[in-house]
PDB file of C-alpha atoms in Angstrom:
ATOM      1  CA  UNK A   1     180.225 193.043 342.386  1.00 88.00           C
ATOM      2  CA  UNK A   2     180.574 193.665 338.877  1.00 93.00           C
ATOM      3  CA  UNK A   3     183.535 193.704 335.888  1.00 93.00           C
ATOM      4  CA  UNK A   4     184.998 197.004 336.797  1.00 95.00           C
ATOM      5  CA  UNK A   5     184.776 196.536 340.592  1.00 95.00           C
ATOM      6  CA  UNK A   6     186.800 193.656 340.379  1.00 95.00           C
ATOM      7  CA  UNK A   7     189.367 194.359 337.975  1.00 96.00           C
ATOM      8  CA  UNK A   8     189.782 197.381 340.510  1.00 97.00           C
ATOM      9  CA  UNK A   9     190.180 195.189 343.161  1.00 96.00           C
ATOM     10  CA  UNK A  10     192.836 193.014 341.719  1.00 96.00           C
ATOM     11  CA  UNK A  11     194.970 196.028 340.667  1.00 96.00           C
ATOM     12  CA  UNK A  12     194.667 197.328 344.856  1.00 96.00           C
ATOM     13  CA  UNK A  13     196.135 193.521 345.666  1.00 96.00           C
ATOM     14  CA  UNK A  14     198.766 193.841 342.902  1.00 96.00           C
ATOM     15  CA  UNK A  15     199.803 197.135 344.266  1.00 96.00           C
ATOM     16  CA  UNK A  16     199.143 195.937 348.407  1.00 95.00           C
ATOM     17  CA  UNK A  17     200.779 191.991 348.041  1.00 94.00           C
ATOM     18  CA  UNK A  18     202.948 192.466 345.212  1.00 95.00           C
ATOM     19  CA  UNK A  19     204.429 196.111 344.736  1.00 95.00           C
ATOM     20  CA  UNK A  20     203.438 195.593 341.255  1.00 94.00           C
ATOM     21  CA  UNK A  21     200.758 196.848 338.782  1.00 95.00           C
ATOM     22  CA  UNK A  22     198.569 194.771 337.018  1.00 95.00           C
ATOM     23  CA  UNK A  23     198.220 196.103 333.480  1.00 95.00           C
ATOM     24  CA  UNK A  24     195.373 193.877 332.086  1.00 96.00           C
ATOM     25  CA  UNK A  25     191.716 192.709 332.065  1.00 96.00           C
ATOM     26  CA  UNK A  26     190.070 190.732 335.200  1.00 96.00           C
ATOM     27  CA  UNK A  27     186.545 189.828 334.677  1.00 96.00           C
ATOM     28  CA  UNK A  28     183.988 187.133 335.837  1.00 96.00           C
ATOM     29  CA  UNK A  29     183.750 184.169 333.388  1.00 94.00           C
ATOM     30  CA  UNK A  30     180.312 182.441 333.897  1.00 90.00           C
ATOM     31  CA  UNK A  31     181.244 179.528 332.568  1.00 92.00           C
ATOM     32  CA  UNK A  32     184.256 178.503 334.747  1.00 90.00           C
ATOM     33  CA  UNK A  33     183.096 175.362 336.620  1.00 86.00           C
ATOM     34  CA  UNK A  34     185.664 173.693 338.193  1.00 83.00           C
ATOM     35  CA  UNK A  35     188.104 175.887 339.121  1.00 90.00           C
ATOM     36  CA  UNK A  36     188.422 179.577 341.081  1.00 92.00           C
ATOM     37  CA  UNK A  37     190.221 181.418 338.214  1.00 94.00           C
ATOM     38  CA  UNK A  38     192.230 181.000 335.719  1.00 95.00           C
ATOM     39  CA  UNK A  39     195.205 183.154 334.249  1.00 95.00           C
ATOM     40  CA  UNK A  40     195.198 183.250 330.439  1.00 95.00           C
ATOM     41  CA  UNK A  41     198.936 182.959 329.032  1.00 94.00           C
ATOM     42  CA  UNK A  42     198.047 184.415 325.904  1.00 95.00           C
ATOM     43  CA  UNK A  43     196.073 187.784 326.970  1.00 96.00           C
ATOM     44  CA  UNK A  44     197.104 187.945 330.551  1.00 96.00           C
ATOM     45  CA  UNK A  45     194.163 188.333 331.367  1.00 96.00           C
ATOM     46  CA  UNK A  46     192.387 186.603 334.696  1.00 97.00           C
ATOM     47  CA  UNK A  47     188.804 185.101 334.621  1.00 96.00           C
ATOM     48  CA  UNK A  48     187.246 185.018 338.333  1.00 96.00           C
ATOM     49  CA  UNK A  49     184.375 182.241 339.073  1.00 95.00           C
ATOM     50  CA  UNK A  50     181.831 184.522 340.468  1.00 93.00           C
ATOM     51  CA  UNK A  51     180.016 181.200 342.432  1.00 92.00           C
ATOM     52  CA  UNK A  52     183.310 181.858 344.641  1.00 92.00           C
ATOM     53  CA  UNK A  53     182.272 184.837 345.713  1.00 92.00           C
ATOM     54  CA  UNK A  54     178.441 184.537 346.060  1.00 92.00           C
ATOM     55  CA  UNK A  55     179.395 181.276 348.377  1.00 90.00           C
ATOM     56  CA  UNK A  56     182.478 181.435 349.706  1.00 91.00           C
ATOM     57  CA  UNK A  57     182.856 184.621 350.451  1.00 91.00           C
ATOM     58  CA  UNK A  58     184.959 187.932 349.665  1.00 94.00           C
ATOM     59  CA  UNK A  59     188.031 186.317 351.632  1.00 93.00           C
ATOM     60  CA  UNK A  60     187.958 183.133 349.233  1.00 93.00           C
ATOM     61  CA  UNK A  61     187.815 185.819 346.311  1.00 94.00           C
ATOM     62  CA  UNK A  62     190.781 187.498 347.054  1.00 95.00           C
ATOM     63  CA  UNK A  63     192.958 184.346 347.595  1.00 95.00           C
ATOM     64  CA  UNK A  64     192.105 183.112 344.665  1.00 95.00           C
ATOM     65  CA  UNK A  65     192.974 186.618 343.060  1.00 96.00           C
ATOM     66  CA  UNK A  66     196.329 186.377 344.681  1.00 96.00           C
ATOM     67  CA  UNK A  67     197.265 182.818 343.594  1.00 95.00           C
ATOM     68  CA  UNK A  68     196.048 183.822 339.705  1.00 96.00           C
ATOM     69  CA  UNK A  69     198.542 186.841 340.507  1.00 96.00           C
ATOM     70  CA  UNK A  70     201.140 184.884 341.395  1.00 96.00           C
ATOM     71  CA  UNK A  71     201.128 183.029 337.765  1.00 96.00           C
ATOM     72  CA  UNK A  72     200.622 186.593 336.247  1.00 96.00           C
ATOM     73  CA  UNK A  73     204.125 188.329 337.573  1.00 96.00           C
ATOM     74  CA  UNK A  74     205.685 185.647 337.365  1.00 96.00           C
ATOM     75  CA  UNK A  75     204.868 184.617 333.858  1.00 96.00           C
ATOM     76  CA  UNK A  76     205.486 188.461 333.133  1.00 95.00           C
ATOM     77  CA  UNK A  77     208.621 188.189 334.277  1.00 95.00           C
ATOM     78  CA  UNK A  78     210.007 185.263 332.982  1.00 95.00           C
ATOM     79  CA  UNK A  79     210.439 183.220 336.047  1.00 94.00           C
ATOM     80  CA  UNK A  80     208.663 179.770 336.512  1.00 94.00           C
ATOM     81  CA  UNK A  81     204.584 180.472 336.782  1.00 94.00           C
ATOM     82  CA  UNK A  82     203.961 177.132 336.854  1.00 94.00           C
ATOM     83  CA  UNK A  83     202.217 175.505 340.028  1.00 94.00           C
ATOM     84  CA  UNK A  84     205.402 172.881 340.003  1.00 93.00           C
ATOM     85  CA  UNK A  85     208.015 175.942 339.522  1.00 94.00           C
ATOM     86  CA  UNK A  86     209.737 176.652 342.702  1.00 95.00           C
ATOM     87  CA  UNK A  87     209.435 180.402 342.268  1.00 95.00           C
ATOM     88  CA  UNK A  88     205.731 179.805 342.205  1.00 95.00           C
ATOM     89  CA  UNK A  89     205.358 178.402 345.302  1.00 95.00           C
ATOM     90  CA  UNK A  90     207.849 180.691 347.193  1.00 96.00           C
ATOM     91  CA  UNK A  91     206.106 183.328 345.775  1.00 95.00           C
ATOM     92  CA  UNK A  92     202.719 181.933 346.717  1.00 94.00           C
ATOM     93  CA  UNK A  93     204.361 181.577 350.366  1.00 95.00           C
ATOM     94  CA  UNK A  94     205.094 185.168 350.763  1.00 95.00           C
ATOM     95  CA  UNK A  95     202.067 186.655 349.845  1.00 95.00           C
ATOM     96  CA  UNK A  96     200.300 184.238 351.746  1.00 94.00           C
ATOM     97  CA  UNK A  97     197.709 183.026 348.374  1.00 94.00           C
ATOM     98  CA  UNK A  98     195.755 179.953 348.735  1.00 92.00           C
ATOM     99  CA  UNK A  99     197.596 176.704 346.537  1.00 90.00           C
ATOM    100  CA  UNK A 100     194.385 175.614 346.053  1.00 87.00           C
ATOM    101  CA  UNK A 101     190.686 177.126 346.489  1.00 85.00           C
ATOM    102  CA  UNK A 102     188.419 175.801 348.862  1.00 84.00           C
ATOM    103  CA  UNK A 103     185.520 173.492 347.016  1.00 84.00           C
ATOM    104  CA  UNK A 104     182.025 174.879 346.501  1.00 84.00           C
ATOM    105  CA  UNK A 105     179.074 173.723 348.918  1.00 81.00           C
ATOM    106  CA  UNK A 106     177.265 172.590 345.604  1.00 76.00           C
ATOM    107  CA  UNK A 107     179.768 170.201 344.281  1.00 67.00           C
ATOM    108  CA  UNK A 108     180.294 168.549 347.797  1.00 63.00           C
ATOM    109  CA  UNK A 109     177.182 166.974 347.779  1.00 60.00           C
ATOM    110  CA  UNK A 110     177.444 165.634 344.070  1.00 57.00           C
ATOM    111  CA  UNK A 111     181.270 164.241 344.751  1.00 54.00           C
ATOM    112  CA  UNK A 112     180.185 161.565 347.509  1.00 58.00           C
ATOM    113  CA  UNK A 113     179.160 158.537 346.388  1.00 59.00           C
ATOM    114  CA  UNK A 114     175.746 156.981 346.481  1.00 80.00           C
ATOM    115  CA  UNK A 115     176.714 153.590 346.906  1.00 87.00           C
ATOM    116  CA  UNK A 116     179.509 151.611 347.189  1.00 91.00           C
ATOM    117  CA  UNK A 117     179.791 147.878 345.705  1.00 93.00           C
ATOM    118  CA  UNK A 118     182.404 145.136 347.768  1.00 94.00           C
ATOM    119  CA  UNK A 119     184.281 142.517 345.866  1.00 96.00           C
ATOM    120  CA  UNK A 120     185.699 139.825 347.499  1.00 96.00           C
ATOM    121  CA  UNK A 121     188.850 137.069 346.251  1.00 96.00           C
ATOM    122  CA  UNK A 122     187.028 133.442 345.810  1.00 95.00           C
ATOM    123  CA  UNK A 123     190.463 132.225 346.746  1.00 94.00           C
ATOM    124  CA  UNK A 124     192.781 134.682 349.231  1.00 95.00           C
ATOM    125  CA  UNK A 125     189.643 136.466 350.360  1.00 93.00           C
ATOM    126  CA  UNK A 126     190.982 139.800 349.797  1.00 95.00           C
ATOM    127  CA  UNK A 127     188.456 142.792 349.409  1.00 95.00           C
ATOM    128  CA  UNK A 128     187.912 145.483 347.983  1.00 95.00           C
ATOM    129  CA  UNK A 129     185.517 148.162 347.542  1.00 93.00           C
ATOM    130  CA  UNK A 130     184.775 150.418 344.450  1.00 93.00           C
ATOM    131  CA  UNK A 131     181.947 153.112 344.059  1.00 89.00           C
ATOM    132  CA  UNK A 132     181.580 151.341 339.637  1.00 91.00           C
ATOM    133  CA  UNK A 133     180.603 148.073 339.137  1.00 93.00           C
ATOM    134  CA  UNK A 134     183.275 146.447 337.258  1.00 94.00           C
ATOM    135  CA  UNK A 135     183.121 143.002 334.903  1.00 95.00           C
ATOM    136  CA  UNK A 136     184.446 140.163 336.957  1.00 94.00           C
ATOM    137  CA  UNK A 137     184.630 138.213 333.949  1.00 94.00           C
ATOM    138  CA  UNK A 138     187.463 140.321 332.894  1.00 94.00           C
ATOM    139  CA  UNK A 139     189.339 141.332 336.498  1.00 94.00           C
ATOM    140  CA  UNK A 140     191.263 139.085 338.783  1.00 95.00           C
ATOM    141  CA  UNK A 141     192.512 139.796 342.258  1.00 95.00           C
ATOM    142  CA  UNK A 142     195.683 141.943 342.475  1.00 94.00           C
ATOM    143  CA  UNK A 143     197.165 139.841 345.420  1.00 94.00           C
ATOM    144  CA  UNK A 144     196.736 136.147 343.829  1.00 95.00           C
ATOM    145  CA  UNK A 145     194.712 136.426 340.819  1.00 95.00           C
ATOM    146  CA  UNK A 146     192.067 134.350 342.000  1.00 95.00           C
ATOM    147  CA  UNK A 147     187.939 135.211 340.266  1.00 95.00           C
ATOM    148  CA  UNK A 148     186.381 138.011 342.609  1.00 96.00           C
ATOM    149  CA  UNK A 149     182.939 137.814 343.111  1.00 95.00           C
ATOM    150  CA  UNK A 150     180.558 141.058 344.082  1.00 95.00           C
ATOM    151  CA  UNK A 151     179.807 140.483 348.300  1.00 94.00           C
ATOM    152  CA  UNK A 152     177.365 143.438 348.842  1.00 92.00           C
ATOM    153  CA  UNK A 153     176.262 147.181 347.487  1.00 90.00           C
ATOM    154  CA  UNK A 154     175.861 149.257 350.147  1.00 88.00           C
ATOM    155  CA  UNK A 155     173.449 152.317 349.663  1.00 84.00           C
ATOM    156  CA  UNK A 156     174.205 155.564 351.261  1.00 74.00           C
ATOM    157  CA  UNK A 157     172.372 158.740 351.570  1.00 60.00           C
TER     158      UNK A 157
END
């Protein structure tokens, strides 16, 4: 899919979900990383993650399309486009748009941990777990600020 056929497929879902055309530029923006889309204030225009589509799917690409929508009327017409606006989210309900997009297989791996380091009170016993080291020189337990002292690291995967 390229430029045009997108921006031709968000103005079908504008006109299908919404009633409403959309009068600006969509286009895929390479260097998105951590997000679906995004819906410029200033331009109105929407960028599109292409890595959504060539992993998730056409279905993940079109509710992202809807949910960037949804900030694009709305912000059009002067009602609150904001994720934490109450028109957003009943808007959002009704067309049935994703609040969030689903993460990418290639990030998944990188978020879990590789290892995971227990503390443990000197005093109460209290422990706790952390995937950073931290100084124990400078942090006390939270419960009854007795010296913690590093138990184990446990290695994963």
């Amino acid at each position: 899919m390229d430029d045009l056929e997108l921006q031709k497929l968000v103005e079908d879902i504008s006109l299908q979900s919404f009633g409403k055309p959309f009068r600006h530029k969509a286009f895929f923006n390479e260097r998105l990383r951590s997000t679906g889309g995004r819906y410029m204030l200033n331009t109105h225009n929407i960028e599109i993650n292409r890595k959504y589509l060539d992993q998730l799917g056409f279905e993940e690409l079109c509710g992202i399309i809807k949910h960037e929508l949804c900030h694009y009327h709305l912000h059009i017409e002067g009602r609150g486009y904001k994720h934490r606006d109450q028109d957003f989210r009943h808007l959002m309900k009704a067309v049935r748009a994703p609040r969030f997009c689903s993460p990418l297989p290639e990030r998944t791996k990188k978020a879990m941990p590789k290892r995971i380091i227990i503390y443990a009170c000197k005093d109460c016993g209290q422990l706790y777990e952390r995937k950073r080291s931290i100084n124990t020189q400078k942090y006390v337990c939270g419960k009854c600020k007795g010296r913690l002292e590093k138990i184990k690291e446990v290695k994963q995967g």
